[in-house]
PDB file of C-alpha atoms in Angstrom:
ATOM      1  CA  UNK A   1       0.000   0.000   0.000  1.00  0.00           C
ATOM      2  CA  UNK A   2       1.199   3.466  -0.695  1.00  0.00           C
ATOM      3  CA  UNK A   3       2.622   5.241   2.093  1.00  0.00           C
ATOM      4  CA  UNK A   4       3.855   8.787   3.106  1.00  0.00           C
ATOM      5  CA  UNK A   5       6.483   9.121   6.317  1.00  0.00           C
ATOM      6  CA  UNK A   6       7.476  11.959   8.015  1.00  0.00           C
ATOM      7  CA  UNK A   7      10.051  10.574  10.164  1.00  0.00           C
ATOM      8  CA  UNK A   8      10.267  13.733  12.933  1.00  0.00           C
ATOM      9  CA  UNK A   9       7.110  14.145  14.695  1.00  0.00           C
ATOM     10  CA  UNK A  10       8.304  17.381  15.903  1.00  0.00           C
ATOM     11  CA  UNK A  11      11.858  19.651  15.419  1.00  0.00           C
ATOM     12  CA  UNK A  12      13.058  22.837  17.039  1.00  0.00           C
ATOM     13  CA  UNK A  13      14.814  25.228  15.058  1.00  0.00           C
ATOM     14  CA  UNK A  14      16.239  28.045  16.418  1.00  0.00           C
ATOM     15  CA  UNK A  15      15.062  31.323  14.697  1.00  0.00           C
ATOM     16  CA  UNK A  16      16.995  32.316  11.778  1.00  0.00           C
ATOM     17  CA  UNK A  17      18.661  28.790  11.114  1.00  0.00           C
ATOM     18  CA  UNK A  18      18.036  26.670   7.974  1.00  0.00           C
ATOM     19  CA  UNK A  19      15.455  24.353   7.915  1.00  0.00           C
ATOM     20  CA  UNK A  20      15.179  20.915   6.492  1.00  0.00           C
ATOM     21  CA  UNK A  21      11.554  18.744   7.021  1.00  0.00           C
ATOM     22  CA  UNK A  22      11.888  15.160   6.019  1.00  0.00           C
ATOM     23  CA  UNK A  23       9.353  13.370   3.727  1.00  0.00           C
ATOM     24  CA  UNK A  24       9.404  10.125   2.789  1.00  0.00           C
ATOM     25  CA  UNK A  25       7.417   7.872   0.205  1.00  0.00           C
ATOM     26  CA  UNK A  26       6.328   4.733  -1.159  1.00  0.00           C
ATOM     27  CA  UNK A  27       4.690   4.054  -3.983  1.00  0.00           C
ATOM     28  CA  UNK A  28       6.003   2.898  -7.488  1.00  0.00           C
ATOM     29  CA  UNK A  29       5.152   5.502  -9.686  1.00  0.00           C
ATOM     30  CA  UNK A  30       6.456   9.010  -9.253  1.00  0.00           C
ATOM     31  CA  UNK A  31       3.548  10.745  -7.794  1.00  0.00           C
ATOM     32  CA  UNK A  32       2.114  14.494  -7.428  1.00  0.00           C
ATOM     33  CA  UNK A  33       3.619  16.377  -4.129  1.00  0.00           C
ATOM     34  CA  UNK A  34       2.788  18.537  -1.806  1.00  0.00           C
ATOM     35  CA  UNK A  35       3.460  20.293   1.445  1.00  0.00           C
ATOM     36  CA  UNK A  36       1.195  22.268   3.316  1.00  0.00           C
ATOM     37  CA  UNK A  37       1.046  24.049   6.815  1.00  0.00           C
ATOM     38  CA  UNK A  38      -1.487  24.224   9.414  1.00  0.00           C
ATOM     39  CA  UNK A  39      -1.108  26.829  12.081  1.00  0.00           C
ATOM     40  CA  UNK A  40      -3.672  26.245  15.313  1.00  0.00           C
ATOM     41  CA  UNK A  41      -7.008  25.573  14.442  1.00  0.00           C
ATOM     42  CA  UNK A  42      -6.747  26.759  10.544  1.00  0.00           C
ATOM     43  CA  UNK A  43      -7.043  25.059   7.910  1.00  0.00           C
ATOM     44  CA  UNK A  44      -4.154  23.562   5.201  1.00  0.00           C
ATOM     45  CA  UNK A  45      -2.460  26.171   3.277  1.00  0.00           C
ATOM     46  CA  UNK A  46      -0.824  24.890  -0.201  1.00  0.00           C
ATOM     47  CA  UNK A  47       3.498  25.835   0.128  1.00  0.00           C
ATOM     48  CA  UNK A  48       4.692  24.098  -2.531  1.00  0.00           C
ATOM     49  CA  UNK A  49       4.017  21.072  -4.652  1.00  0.00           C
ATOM     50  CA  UNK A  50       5.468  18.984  -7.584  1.00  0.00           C
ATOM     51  CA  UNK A  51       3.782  17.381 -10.722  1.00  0.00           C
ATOM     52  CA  UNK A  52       6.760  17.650 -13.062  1.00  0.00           C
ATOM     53  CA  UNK A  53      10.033  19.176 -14.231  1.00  0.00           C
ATOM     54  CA  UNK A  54      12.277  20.882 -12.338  1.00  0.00           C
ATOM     55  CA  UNK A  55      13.022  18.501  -9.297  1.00  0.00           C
ATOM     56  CA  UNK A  56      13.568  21.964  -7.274  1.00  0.00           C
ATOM     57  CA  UNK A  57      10.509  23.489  -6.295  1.00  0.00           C
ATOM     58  CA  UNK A  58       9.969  27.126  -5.077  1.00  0.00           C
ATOM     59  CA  UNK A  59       7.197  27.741  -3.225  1.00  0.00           C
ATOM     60  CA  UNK A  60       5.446  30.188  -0.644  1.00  0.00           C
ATOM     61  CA  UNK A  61       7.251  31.884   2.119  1.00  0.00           C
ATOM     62  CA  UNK A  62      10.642  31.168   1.592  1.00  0.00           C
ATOM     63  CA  UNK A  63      10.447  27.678   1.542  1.00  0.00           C
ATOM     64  CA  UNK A  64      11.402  24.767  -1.348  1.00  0.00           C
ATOM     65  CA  UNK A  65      11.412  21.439  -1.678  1.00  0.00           C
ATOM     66  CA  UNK A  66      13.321  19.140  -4.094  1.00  0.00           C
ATOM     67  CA  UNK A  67      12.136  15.620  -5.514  1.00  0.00           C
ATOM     68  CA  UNK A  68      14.326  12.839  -5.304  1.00  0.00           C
ATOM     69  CA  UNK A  69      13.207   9.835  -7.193  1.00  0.00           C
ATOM     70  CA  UNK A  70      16.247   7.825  -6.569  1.00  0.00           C
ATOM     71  CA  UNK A  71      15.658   7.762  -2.567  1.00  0.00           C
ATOM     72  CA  UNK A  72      11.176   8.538  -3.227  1.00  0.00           C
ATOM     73  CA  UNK A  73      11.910  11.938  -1.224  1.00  0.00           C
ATOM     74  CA  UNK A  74      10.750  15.085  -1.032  1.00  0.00           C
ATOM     75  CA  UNK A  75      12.119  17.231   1.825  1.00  0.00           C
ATOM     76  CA  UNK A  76      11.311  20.954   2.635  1.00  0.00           C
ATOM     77  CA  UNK A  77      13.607  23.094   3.228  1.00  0.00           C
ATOM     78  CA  UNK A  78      14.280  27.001   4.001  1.00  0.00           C
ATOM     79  CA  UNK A  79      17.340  29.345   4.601  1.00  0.00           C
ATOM     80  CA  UNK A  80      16.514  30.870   7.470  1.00  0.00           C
ATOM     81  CA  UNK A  81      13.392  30.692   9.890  1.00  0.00           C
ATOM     82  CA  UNK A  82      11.225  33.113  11.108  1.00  0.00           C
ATOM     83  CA  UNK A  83       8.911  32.502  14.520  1.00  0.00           C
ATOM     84  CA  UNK A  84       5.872  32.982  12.409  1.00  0.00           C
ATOM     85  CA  UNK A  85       6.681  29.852  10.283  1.00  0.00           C
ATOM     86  CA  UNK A  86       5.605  28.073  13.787  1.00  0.00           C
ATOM     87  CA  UNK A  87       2.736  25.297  12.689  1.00  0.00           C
ATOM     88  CA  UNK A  88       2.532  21.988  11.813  1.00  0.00           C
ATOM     89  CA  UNK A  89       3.891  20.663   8.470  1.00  0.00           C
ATOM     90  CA  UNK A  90       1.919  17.955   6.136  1.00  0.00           C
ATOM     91  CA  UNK A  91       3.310  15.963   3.264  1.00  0.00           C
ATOM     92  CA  UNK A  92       1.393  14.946   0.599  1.00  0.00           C
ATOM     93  CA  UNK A  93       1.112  12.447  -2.370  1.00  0.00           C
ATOM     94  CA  UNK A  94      -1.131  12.572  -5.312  1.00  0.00           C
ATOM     95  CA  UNK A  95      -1.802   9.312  -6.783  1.00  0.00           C
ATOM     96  CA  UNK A  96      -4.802   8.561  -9.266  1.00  0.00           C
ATOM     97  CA  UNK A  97      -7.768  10.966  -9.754  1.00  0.00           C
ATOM     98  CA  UNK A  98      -7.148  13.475  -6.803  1.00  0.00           C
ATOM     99  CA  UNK A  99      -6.676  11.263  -4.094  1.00  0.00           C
ATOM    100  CA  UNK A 100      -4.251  12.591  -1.325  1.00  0.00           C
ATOM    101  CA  UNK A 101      -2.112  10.510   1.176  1.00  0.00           C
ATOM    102  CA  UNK A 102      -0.421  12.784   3.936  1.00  0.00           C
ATOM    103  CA  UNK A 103       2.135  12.253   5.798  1.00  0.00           C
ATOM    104  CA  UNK A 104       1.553  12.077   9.919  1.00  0.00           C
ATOM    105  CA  UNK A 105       2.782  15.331  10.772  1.00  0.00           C
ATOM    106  CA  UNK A 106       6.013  17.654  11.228  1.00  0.00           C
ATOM    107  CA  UNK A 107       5.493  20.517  14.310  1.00  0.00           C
ATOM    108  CA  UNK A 108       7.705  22.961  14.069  1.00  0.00           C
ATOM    109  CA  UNK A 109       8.722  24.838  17.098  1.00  0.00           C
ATOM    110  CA  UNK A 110      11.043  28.079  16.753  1.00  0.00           C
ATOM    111  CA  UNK A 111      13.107  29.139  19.666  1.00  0.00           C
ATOM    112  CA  UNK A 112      14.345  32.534  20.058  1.00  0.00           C
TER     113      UNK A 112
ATOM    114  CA  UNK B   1      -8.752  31.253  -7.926  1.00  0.00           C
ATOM    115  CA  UNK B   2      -9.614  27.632  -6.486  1.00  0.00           C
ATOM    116  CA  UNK B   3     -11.117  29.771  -3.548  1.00  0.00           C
ATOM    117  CA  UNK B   4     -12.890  26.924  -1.164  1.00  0.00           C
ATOM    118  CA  UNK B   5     -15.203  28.350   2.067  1.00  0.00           C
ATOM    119  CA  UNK B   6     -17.036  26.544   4.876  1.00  0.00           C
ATOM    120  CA  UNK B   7     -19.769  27.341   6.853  1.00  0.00           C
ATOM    121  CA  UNK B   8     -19.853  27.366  10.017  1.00  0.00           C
ATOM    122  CA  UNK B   9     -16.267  27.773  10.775  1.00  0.00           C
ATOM    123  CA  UNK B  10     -16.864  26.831  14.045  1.00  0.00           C
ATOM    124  CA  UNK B  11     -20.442  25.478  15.714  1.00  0.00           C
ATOM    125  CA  UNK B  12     -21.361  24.151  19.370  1.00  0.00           C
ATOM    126  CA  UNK B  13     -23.953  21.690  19.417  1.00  0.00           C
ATOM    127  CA  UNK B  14     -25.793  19.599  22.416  1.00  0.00           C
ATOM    128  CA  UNK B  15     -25.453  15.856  22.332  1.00  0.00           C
ATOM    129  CA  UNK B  16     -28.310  14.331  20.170  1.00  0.00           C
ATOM    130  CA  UNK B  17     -28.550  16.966  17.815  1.00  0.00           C
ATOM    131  CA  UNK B  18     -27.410  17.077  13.978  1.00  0.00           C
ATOM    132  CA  UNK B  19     -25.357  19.741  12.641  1.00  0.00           C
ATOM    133  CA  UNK B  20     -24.915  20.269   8.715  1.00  0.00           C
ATOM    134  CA  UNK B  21     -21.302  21.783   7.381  1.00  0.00           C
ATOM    135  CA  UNK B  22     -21.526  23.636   4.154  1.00  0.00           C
ATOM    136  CA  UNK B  23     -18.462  23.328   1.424  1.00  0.00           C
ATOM    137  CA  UNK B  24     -18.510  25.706  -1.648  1.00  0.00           C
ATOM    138  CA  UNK B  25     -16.328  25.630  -4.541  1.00  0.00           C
ATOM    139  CA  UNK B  26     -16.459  29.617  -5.324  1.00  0.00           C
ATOM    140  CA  UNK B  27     -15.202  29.834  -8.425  1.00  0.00           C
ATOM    141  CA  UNK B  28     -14.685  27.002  -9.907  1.00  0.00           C
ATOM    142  CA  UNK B  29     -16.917  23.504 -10.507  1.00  0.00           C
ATOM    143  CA  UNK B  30     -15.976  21.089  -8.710  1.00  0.00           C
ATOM    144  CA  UNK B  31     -16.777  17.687 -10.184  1.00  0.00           C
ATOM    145  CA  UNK B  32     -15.740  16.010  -6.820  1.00  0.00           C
ATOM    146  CA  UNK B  33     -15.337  17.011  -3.146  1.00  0.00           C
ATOM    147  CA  UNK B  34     -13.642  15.145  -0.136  1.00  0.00           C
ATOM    148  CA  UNK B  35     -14.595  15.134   3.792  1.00  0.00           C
ATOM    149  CA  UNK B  36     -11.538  14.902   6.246  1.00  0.00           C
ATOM    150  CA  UNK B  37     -11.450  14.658  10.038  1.00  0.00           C
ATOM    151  CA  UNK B  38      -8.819  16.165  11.840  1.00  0.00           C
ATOM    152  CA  UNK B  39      -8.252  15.236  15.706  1.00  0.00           C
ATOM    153  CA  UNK B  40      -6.197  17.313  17.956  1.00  0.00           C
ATOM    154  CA  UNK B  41      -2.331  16.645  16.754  1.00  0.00           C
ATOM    155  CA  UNK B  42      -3.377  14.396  14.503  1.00  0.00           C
ATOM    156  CA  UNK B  43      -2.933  14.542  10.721  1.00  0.00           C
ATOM    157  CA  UNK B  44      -6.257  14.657   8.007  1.00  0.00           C
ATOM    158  CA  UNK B  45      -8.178  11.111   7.782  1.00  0.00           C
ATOM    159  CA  UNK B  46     -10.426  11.155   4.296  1.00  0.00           C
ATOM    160  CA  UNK B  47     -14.083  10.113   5.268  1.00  0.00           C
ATOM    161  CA  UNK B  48     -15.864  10.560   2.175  1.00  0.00           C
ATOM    162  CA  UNK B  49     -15.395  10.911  -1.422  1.00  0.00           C
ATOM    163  CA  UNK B  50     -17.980  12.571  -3.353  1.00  0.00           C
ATOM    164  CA  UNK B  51     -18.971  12.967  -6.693  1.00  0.00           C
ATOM    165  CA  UNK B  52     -21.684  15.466  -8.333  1.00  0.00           C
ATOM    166  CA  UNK B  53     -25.055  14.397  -8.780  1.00  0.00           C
ATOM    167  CA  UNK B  54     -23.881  10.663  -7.183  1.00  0.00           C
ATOM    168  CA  UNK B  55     -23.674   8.836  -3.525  1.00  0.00           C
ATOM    169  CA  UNK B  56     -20.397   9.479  -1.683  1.00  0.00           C
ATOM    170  CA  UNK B  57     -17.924   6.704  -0.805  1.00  0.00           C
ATOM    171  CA  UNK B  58     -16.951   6.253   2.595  1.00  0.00           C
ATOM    172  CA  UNK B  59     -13.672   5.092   3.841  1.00  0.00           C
ATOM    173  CA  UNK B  60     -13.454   1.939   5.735  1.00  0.00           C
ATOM    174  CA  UNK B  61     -15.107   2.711   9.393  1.00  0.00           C
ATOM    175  CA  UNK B  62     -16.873   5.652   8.751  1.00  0.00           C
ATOM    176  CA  UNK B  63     -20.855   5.328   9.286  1.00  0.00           C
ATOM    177  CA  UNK B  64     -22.642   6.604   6.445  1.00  0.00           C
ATOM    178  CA  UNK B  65     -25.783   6.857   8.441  1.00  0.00           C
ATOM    179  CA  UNK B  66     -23.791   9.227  10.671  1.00  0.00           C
ATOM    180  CA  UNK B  67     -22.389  11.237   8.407  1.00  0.00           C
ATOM    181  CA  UNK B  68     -24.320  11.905   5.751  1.00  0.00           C
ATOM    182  CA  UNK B  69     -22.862  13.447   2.571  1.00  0.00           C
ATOM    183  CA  UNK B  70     -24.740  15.309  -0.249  1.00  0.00           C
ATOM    184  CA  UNK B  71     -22.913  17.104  -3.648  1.00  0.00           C
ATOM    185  CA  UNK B  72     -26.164  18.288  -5.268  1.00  0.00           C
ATOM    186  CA  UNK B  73     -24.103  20.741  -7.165  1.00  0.00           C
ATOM    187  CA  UNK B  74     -21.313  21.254  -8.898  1.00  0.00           C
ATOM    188  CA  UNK B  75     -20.062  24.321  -6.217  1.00  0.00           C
ATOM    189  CA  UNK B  76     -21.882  22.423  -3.302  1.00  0.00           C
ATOM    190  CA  UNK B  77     -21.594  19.615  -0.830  1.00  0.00           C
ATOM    191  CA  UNK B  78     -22.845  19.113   2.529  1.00  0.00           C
ATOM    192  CA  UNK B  79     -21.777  17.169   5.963  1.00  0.00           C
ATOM    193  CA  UNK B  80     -24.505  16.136   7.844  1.00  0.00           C
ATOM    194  CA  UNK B  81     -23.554  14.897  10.935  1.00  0.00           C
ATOM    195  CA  UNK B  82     -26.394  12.854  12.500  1.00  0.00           C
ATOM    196  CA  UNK B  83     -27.554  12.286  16.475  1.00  0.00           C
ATOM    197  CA  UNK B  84     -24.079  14.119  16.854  1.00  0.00           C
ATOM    198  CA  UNK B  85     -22.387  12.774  20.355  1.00  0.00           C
ATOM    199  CA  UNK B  86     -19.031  14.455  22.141  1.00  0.00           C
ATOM    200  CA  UNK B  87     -16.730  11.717  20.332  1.00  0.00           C
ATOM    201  CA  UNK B  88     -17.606  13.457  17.149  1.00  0.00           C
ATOM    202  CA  UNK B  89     -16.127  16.348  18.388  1.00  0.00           C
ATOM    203  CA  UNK B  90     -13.698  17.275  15.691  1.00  0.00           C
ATOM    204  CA  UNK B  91     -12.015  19.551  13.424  1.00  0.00           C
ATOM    205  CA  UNK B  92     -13.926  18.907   9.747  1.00  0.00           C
ATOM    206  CA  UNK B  93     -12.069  19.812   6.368  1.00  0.00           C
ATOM    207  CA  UNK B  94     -13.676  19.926   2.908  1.00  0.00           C
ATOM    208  CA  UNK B  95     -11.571  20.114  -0.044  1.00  0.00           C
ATOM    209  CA  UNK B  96     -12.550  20.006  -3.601  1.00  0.00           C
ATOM    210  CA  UNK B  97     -11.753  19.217  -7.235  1.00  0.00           C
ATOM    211  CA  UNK B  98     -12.251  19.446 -10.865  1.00  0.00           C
ATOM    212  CA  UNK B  99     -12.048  16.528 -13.102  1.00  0.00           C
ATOM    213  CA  UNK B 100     -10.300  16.235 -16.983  1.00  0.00           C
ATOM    214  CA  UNK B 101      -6.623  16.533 -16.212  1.00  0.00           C
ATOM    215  CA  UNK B 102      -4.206  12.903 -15.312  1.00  0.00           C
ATOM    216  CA  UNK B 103      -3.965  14.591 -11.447  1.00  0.00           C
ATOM    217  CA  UNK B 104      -6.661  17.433 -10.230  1.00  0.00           C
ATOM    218  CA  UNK B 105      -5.072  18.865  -7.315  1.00  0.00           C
ATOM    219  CA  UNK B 106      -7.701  19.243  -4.274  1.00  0.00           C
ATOM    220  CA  UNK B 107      -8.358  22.768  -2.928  1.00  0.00           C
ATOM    221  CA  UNK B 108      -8.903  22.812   1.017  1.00  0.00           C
ATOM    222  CA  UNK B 109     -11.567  24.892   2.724  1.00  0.00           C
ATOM    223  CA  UNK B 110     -10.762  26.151   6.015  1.00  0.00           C
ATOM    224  CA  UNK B 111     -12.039  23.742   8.162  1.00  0.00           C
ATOM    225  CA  UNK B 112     -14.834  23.381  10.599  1.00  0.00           C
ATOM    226  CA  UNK B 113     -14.270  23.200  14.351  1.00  0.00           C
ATOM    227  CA  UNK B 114     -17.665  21.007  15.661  1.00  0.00           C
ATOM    228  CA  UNK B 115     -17.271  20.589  19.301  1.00  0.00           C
ATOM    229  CA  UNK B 116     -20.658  18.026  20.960  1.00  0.00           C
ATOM    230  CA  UNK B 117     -21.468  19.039  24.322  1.00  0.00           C
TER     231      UNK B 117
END
């Protein structure tokens, strides 16, 4: 069965460091992907995601993400954090006809 | 564009009651929409699949008498949640699609905070 791990259930980063979020998945095509974030009782807002191309992706905010097909990943990452990027981080895959598979779950917690 | 709203975004209901959660595609048609649940810390579990003008599919373990979906439109689909009880307290997201392409990416509503006294 196709599968999507995010292997840190929560990181601390401390503000203005680089940021990597780990994402993780298994399926034998390459699929559609996505990361979104979800600050405290909002909904999922769309960062980045991938359908084709360029393996690099630029997204919202500062943040990228860059497919790997060799090791099925497709980590986040961003120069330098700011305390308002705060919120819990979802992985996605996109397999056939719009279905979605997320990941469990990044939080990201930004010390001063 | 792909704007998706919910209504209520939050609601407070007594135990026993039924609560309905609006999802509207506003401007675009959405040829299918998708329930989530959401607990606390938790990441989003798919409920329901739904497709205009046809019954929803339910995931494994999820009552379709207690949750009753309807996508009468092509903008519109509705959560019913029946004889509601404080385990179905929850956080409820709608997202929603267009059809035609190999992948239609899903566009998420905001969410719906139902908490069952």
């Amino acid at each position: 069965a196709q599968s999507v791990t995010q292997p840190d259930i929560h990181i601390t980063v401390s503000e203005g460091a680089s940021l990597e979020l780990r994402c993780n998945y298994s399926y034998g095509a390459t699929p559609y992907l996505f990361w979104y974030v979800q600050s405290p009782g909002q909904g999922l807002q769309l960062l980045l995601k991938y359908f084709s191309g360029d393996t690099l992706v630029q997204g919202i905010k500062g943040f990228e993400a860059e497919f790997k097909r060799s090791q099925s990943s497709f980590n986040l990452r961003k120069p330098s954090v700011h305390w308002s990027d705060a919120a819990e981080y979802f992985c996605a895959v996109g397999l056939g006809y719009s279905t979605l598979t997320f990941g469990k779950g990044t939080m990201l917690l930004v010390s001063p | 564009g792909a704007v998706v709203s919910q209504h209520p975004s939050r609601v407070i209901c007594k135990s026993g009651t039924s609560v309905k959660i609006e999802c509207r595609s506003l401007d675009f048609q959405a040829t299918t929409m998708f329930w989530y649940r959401q607990f606390p810390k938790q990441s989003l579990m798919l409920m329901a699949t739904s497709n205009e003008g046809s019954k929803a599919t339910y995931e494994q373990g999820v009552e379709k008498d207690k949750f009753l979906i309807n996508h009468a439109s092509l903008t519109l689909s509705t959560l019913t949640v029946t004889s509601a009880h404080p385990e179905d307290s929850s956080f409820y997201i709608c997202s929603a699609a267009t059809s035609g392409g190999p992948y239609n990416e899903q566009f998420f509503g905001p969410g719906t905070r139902l908490t069952v006294l």
